[in-house]
mmCIF file of C-alpha atoms and ligand atoms in Angstrom:
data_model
loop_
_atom_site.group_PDB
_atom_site.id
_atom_site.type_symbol
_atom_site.label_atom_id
_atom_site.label_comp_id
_atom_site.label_asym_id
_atom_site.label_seq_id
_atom_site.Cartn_x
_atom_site.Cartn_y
_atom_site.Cartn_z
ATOM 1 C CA UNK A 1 87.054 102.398 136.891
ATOM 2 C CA UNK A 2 88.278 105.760 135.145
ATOM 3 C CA UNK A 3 85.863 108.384 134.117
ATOM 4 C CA UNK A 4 85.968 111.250 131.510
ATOM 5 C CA UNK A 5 83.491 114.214 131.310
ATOM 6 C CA UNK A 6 82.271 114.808 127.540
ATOM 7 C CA UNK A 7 82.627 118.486 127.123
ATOM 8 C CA UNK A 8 80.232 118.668 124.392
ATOM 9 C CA UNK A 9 78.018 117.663 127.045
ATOM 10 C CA UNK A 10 78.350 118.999 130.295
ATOM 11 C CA UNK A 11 76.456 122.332 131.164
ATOM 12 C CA UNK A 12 78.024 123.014 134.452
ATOM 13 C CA UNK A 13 75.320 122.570 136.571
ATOM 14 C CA UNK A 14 77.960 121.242 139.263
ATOM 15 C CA UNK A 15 75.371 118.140 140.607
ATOM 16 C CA UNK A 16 78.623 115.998 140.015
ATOM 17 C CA UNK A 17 81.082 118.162 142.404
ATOM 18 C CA UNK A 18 78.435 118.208 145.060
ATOM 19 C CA UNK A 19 77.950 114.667 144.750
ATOM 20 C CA UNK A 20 81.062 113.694 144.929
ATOM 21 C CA UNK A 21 83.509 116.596 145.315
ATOM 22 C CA UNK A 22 86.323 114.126 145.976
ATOM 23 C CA UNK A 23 86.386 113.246 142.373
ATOM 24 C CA UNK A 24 84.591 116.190 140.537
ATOM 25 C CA UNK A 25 85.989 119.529 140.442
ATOM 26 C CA UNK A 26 85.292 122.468 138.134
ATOM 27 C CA UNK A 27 87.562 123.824 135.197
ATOM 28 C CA UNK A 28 88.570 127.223 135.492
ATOM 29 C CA UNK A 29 85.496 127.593 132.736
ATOM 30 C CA UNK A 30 83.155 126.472 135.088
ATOM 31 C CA UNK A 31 82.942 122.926 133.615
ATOM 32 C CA UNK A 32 83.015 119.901 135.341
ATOM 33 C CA UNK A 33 86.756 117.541 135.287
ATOM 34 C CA UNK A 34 87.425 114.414 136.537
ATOM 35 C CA UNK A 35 90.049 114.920 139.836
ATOM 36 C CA UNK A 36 91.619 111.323 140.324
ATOM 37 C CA UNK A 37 93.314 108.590 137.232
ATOM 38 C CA UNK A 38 91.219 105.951 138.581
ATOM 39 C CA UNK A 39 87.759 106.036 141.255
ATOM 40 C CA UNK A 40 88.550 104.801 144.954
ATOM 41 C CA UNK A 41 86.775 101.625 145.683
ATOM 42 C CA UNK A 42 85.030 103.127 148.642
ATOM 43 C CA UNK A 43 83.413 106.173 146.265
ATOM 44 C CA UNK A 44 82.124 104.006 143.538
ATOM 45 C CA UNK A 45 78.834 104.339 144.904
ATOM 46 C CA UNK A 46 79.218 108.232 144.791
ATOM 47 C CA UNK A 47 80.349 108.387 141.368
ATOM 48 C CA UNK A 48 77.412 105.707 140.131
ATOM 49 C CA UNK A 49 75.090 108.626 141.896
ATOM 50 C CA UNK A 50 76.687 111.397 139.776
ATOM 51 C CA UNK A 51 76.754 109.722 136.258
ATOM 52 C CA UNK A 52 72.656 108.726 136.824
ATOM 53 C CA UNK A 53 71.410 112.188 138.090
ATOM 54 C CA UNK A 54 73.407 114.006 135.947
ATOM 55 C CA UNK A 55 71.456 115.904 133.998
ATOM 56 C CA UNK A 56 73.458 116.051 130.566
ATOM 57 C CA UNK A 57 74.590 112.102 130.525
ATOM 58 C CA UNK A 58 78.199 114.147 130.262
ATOM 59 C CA UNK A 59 79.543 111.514 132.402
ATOM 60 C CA UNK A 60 81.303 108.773 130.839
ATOM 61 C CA UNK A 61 82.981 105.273 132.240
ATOM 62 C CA UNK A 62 85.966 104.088 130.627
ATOM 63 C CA UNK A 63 88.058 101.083 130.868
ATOM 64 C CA UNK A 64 91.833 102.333 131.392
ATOM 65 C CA UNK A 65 92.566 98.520 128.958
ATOM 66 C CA UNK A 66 90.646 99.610 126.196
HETATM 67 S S1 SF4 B 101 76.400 117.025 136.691
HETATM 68 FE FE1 SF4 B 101 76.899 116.644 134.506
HETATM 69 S S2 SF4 B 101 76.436 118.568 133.474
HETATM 70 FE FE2 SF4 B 101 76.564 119.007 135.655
HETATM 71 S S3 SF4 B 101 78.693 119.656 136.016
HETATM 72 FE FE3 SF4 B 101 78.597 117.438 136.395
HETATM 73 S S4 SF4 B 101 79.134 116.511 134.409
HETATM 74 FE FE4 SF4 B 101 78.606 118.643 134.003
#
């Protein structure tokens, strides 16, 4: 799985870096960024967390053969 963050979208509100910090960092803006190409099978479950609870749907799946 590879994820994006929508820009348009995400407020900053940081529930994804808490979450999951191993794969959610912060811009220097304050925004959220995907850390890592592709998820780790062992923090799937983390990242699954994130993209429910967070609260501006900014988090987006994609599929690295599309
Ligand atoms: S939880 Fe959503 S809105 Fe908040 S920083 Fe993460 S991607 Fe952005």
């Amino acid at each position: 799985m590879s994820l994006f963050v929508d820009p348009d979208r995400c407020a900053g509100h940081g529930a994804c870096v808490a979450t999951c910090p191993a794969v959610f960092g912060f811009t220097d803006d304050g925004f959220a960024e995907v850390l890592v190409a592709t998820v780790p099978d062992d923090l799937a479950g983390f990242v699954d967390q994130s993209i429910r609870h967070c609260p501006e749907q900014a988090i987006r799946t994609a599929d690295p053969a599309e």
